[in-house]
Short mmCIF file of C-alpha atoms in Angstrom, two decimals:
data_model
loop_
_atom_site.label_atom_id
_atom_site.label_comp_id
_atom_site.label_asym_id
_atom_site.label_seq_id
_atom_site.Cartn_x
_atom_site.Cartn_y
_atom_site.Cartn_z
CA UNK A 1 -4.96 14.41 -18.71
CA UNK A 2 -4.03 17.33 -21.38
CA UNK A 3 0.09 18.61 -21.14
CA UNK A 4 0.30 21.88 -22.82
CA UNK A 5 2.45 21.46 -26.21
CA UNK A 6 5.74 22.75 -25.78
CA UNK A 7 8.64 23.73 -27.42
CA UNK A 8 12.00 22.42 -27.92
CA UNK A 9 14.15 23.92 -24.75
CA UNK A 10 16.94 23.60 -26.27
CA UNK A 11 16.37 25.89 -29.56
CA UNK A 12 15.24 28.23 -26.66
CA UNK A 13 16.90 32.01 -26.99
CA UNK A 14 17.74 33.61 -23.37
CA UNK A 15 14.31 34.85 -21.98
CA UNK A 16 14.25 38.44 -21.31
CA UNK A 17 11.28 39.45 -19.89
CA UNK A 18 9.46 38.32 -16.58
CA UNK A 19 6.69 36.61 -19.06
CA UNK A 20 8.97 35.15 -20.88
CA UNK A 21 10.96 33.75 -18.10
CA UNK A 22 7.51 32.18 -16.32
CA UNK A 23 6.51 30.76 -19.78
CA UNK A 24 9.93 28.84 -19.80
CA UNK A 25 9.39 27.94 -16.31
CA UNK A 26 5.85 26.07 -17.31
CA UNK A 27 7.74 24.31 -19.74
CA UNK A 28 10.00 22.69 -17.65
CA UNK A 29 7.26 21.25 -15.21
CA UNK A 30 5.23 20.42 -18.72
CA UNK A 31 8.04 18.81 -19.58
CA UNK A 32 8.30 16.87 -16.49
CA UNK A 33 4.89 15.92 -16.82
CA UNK A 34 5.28 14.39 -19.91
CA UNK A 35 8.65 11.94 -18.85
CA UNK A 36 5.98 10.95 -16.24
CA UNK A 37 3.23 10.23 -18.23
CA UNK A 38 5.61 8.37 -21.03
CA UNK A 39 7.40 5.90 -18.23
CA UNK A 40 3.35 4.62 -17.88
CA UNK A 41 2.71 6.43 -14.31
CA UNK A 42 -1.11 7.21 -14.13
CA UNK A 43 -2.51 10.55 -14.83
CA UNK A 44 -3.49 11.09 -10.94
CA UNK A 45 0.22 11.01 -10.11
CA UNK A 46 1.37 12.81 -12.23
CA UNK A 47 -1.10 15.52 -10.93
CA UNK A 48 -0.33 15.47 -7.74
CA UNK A 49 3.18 15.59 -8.74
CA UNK A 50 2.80 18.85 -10.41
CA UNK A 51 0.50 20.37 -7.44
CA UNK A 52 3.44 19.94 -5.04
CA UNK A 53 6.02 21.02 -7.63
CA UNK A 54 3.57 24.60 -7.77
CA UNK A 55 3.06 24.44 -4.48
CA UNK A 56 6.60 24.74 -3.71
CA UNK A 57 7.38 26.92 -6.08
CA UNK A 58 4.73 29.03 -4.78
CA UNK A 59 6.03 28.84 -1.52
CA UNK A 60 9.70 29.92 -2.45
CA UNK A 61 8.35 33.18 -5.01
CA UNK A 62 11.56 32.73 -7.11
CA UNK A 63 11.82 30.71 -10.62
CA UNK A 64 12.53 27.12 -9.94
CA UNK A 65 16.24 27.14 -10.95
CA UNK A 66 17.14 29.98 -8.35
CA UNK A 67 16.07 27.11 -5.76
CA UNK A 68 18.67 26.24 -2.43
CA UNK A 69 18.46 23.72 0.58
CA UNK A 70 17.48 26.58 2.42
CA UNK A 71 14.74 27.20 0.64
CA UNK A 72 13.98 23.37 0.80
CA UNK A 73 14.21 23.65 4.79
CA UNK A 74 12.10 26.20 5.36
CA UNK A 75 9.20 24.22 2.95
CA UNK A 76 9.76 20.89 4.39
CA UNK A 77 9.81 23.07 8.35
CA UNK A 78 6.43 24.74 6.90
CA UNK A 79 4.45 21.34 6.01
CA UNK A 80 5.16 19.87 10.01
CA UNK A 81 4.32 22.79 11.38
CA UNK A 82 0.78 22.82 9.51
CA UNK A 83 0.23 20.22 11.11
CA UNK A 84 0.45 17.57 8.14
CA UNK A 85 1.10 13.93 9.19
CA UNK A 86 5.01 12.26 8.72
CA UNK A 87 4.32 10.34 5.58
CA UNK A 88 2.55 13.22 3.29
CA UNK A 89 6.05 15.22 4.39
CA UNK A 90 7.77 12.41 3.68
CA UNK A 91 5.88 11.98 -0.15
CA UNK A 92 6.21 15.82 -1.08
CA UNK A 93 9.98 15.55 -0.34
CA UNK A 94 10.57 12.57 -2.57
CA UNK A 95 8.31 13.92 -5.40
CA UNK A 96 10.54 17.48 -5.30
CA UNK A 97 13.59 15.17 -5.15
CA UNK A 98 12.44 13.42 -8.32
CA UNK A 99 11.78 16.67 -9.78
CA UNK A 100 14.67 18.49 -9.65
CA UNK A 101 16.38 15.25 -10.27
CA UNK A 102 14.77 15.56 -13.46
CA UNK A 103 15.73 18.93 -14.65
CA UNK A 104 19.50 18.23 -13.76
CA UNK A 105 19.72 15.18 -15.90
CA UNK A 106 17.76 16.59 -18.57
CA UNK A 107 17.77 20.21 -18.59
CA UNK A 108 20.98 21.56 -16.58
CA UNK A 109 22.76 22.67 -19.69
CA UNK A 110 19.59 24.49 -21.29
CA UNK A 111 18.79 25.78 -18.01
CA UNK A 112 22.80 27.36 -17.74
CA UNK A 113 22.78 28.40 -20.84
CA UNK A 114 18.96 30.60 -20.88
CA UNK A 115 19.13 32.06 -17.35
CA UNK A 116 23.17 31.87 -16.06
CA UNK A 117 21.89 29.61 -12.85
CA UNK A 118 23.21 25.81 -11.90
CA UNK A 119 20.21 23.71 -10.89
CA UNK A 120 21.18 22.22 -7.71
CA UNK A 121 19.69 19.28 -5.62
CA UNK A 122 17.81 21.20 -2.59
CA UNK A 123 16.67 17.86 -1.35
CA UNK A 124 19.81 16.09 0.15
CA UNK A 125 20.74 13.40 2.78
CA UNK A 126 20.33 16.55 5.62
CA UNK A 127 16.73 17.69 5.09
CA UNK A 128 15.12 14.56 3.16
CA UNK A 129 13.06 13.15 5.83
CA UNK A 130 13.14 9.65 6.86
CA UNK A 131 10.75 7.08 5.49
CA UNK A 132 7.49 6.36 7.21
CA UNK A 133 8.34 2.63 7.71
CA UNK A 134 11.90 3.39 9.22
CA UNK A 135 12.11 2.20 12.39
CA UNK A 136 8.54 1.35 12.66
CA UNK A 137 7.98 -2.59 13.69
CA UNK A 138 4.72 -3.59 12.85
CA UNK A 139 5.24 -6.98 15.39
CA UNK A 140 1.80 -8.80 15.20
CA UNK A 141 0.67 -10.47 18.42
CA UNK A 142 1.04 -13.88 19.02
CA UNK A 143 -0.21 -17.00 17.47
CA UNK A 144 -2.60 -17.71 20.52
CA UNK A 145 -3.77 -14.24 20.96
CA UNK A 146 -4.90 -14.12 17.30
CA UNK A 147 -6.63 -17.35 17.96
CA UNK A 148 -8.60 -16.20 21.35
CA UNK A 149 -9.84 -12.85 19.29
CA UNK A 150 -10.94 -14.80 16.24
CA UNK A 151 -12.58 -17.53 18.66
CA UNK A 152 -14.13 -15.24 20.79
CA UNK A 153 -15.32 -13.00 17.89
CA UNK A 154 -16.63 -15.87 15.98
CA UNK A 155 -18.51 -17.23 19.31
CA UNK A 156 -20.43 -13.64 19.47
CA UNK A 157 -21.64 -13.11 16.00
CA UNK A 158 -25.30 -15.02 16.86
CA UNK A 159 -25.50 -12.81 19.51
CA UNK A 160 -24.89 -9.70 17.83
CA UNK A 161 -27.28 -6.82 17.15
CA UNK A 162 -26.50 -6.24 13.89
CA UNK A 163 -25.21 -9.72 12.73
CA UNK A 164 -25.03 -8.96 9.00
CA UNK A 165 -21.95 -6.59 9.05
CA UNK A 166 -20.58 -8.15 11.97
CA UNK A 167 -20.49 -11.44 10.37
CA UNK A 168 -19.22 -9.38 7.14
CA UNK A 169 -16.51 -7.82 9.16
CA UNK A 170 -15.60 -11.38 10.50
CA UNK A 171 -15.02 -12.40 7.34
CA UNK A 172 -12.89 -10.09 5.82
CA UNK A 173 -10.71 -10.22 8.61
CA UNK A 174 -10.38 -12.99 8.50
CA UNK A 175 -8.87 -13.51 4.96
CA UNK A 176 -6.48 -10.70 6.37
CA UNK A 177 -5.39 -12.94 8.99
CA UNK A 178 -5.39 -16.37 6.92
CA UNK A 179 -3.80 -15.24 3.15
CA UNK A 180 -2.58 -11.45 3.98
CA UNK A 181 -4.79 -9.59 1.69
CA UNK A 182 -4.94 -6.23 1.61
CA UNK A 183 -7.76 -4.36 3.09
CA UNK A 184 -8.57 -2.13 -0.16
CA UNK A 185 -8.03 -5.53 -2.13
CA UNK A 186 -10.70 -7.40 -0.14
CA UNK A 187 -12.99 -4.47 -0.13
CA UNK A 188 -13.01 -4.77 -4.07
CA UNK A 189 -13.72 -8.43 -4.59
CA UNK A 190 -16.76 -9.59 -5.93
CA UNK A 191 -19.04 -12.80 -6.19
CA UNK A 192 -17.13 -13.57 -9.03
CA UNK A 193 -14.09 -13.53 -7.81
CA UNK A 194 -14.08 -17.16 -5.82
CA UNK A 195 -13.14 -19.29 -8.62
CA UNK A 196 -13.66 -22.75 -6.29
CA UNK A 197 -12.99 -24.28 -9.94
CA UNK A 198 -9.20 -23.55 -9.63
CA UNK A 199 -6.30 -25.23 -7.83
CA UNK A 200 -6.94 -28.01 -5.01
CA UNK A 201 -8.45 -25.26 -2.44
CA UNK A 202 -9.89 -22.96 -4.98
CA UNK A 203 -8.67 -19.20 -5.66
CA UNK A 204 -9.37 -15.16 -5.36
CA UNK A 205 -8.97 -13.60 -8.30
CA UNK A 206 -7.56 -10.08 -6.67
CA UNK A 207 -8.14 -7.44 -9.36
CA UNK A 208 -7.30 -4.32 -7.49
CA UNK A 209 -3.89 -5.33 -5.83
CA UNK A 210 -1.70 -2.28 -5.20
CA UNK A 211 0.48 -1.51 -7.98
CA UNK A 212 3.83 0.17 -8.16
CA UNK A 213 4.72 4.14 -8.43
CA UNK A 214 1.18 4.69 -10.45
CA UNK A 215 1.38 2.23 -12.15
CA UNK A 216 -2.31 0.82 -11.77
CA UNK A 217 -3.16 -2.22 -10.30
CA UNK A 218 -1.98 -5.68 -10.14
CA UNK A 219 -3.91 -8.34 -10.40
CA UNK A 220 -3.32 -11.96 -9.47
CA UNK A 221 -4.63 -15.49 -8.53
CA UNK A 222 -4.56 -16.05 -4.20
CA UNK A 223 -4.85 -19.41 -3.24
CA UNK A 224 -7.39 -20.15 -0.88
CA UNK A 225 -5.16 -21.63 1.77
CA UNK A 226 -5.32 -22.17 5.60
CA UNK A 227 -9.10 -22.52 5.85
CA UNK A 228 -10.13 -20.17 3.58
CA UNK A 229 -11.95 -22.08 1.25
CA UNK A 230 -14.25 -23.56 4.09
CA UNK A 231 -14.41 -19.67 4.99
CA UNK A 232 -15.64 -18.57 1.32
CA UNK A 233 -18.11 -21.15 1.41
CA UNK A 234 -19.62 -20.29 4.89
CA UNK A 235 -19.71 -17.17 4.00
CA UNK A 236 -21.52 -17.11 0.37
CA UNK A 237 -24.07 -20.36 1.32
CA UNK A 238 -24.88 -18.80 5.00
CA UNK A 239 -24.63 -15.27 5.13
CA UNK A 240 -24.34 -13.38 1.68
CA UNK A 241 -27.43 -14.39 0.70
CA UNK A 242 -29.62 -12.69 3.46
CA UNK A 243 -27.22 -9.14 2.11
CA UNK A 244 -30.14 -9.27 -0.95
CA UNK A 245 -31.37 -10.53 -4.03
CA UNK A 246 -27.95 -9.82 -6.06
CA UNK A 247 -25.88 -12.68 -3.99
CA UNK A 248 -26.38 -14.77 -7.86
CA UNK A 249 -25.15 -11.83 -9.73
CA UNK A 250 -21.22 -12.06 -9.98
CA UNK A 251 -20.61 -8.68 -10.49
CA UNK A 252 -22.21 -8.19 -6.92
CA UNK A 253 -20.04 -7.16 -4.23
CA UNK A 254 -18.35 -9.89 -2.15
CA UNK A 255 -18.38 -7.72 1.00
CA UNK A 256 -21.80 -5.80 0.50
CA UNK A 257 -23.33 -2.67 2.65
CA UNK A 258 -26.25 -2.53 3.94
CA UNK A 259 -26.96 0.61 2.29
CA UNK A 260 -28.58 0.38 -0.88
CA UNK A 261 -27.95 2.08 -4.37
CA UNK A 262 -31.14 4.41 -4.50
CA UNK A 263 -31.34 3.96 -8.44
CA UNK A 264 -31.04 0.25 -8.10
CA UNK A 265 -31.91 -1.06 -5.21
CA UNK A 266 -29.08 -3.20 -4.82
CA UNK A 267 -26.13 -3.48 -2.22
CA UNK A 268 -23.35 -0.89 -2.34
CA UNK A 269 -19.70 -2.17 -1.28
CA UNK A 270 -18.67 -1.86 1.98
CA UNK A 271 -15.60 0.56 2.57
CA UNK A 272 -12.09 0.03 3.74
CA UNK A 273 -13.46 2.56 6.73
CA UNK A 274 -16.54 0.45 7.82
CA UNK A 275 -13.79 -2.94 7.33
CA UNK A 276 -11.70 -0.95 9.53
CA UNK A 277 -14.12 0.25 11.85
CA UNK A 278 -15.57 -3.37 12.48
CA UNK A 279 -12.35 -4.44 13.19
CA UNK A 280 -11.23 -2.40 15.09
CA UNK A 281 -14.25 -2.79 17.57
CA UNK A 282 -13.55 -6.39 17.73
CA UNK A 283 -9.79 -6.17 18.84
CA UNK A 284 -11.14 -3.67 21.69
CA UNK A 285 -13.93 -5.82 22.74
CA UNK A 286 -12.09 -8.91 22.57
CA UNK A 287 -8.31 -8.49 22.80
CA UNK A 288 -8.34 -5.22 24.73
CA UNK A 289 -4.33 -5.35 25.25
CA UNK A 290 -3.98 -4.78 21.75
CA UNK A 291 -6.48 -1.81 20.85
CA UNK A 292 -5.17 0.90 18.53
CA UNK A 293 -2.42 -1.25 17.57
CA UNK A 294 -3.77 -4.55 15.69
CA UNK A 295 -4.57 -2.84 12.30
CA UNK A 296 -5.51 -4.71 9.09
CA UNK A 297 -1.94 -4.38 8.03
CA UNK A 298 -0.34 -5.89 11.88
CA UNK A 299 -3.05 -8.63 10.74
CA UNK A 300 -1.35 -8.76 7.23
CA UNK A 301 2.39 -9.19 9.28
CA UNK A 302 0.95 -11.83 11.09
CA UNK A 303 -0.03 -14.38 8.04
CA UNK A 304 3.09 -13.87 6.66
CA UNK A 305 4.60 -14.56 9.90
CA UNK A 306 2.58 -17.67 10.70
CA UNK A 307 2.71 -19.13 7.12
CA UNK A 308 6.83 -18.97 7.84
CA UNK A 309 6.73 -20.19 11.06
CA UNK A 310 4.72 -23.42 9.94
CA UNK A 311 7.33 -23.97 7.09
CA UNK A 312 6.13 -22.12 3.99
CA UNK A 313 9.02 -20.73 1.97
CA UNK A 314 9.97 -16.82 1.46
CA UNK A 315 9.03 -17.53 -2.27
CA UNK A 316 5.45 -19.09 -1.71
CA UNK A 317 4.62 -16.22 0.93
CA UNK A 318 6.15 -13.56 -1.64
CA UNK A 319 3.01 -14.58 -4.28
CA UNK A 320 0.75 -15.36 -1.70
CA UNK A 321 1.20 -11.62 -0.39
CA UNK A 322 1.48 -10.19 -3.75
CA UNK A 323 5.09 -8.16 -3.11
CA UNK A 324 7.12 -7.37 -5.89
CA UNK A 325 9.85 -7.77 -4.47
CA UNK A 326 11.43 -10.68 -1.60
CA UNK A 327 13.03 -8.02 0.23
CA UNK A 328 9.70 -6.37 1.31
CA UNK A 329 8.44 -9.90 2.29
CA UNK A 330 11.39 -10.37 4.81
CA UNK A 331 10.40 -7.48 6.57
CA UNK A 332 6.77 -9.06 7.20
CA UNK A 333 8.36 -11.89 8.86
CA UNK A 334 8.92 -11.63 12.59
CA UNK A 335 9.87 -14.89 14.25
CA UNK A 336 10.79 -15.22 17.81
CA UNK A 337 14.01 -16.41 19.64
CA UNK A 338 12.52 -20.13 20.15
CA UNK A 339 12.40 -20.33 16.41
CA UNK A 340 15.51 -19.52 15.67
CA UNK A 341 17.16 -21.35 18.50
CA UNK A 342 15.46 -24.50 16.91
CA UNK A 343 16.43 -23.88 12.88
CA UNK A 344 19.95 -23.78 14.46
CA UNK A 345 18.86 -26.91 16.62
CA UNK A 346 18.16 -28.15 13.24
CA UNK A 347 21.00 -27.08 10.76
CA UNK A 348 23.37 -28.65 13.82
CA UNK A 349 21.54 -32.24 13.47
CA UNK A 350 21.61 -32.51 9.90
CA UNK A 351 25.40 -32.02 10.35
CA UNK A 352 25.81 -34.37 12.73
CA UNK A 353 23.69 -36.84 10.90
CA UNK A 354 26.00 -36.51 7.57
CA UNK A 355 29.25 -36.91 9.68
CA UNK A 356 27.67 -40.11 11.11
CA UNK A 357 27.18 -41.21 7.68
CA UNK A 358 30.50 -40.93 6.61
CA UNK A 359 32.17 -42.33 9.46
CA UNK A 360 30.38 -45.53 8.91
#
């Protein structure tokens, strides 16, 4: 990405003209721009940060500092009504919020001084929509549903038409269901990614794992855990092979297509869409009650729930799940009443027991 080279704002005299006050204008969002691209967010954000700055802007007709709530409502009232879904809404309000954030903090004074206007905040606690994820349980289904869809699923692939990507689409799910990876991470992995050679079980090295606020992706080591190594090794001695010739060459795709690169010959990698597709044909066919709302990332709620449930710590299931932070990983854990009932159960006999102990 080029940013324009600007001048110092504050050495700035009072523009007079209407060029000279849309030239100043530019700045600031050049300026913005370049805060972005210093605190290490990628290049793609920061364009699409800028697009939805303009496209406000564009919306309004008046220079950016002349902005009000009102002028906020009617934008954010605008978006729905195109038809646009809840969470882009939700992303263009947060990126104007940062904005204008921005130009308070670092501009107000300049801004005061050149044009006679007080930046103000037209994204506030009354118009910001809420989050997405507010309010919106992803409870996975229960342990012995997830095992009748897997076993059923499993019991069909030699009887499937096309047993290639079925089997394919098996087996992605299926690390979704037994270590929580991410659909886009899975969909990235290649041959050379199983490192068998590490750790008791083995490991996936996860090179695409979804970074933070632009930041690029985060990579990191996923132990092969709950069955998975048996899986990878079903998988790349039974079925990857019959894919094509490149199942020796590591830079293959782990989860192939069975479209080919015209140039090359070779497999192309499938898509999160055909992962998702395949999937999503399976819950229907074979756990009916739950079609439309098992996704890949229900599936991703449910092996952190499970792993919990079986005794795995918040800590272990953090790393295993690749979160940042704990906090997120609490809210993949649902448990139900009987399991809380018993950890109190529990807590109460370990009580007892030390009271015993001290009486004698």
């Amino acid at each position: 990405m080029v940013v324009t080279v600007v001048r110092s704002l504050g050495s700035a005299r009072r523009p007079r003209t209407a060029q000279e006050l849309e030239d100043f204008e530019q700045e600031l969002i050049d300026q913005f721009a370049l805060a972005l691209a210093g605190s290490g967010v990628s290049d793609d954000v920061v364009a699409s940060d800028r697009s939805v700055v303009f496209q406000f802007l564009k919306f309004v007709g008046r220079p950016v500092w002349t902005v009000e709530t009102a002028d906020a409502d009617r934008f954010l009232v605008a978006q729905r009504k195109r038809g646009l879904a809840r969470s882009t809404v939700y992303q263009k309000a947060v990126r104007l919020a940062v904005f204008f954030d921005f130009l308070i903090a670092r501009y107000q004074g300049d801004i005061h001084a050149l044009t006679g206007y007080v930046v103000t905040q037209p994204i506030d606690e009354f118009n910001r929509p809420a989050s997405t994820d507010r309010g919106m349980l992803r409870i996975p289904p229960a342990e012995d549903e997830v095992d009748a869809l897997f076993a059923a699923w499993r019991d069909s692939l030699p009887e499937t038409r096309k047993f290639l990507p079925a089997a394919r689409d098996y087996f992605a799910a299926s690390l979704w269901r037994r270590i929580g990876l991410r659909i886009s991470e899975s969909a990235m992995l290649d041959i050379r990614d199983w490192r068998p050679d590490l750790g008791e079980h083995g490991k996936l090295h996860v090179r695409f794992g979804k970074g933070s606020k632009g930041h690029g992706p985060k990579t990191r080591l996923v132990s092969a855990i709950n069955s998975v190594d048996a899986l990878v090794e079903w998988w790349l001695t039974d079925v990857r092979h019959q894919f094509g010739d490149d199942w020796a060459d590591p830079d293959a795709p782990l989860l192939p297509s069975e479209r080919r690169d015209r140039s090359t010959g070779r497999c192309l990698r499938a898509g999160p869409n055909a992962l998702r597709a395949g999937f999503s044909d399976a819950v229907a066919l074979w756990l009916p009650s739950w079609a439309g709302r098992l996704t890949p990332h229900v599936l991703r709620h449910f092996c952190a729930s499970s792993l919990y449930a079986r005794g795995m710590d918040l800590k272990a299931i953090q790393e295993l799940l690749g979160h940042e932070w704990l906090s997120t990983t609490t809210r993949y854990i649902h448990v139900h009443d009987e399991h809380v009932e018993r950890a109190w159960a529990a807590a109460n006999d370990r009580v007892a027991a030390r009271l015993h102990g001290e009486e004698e």
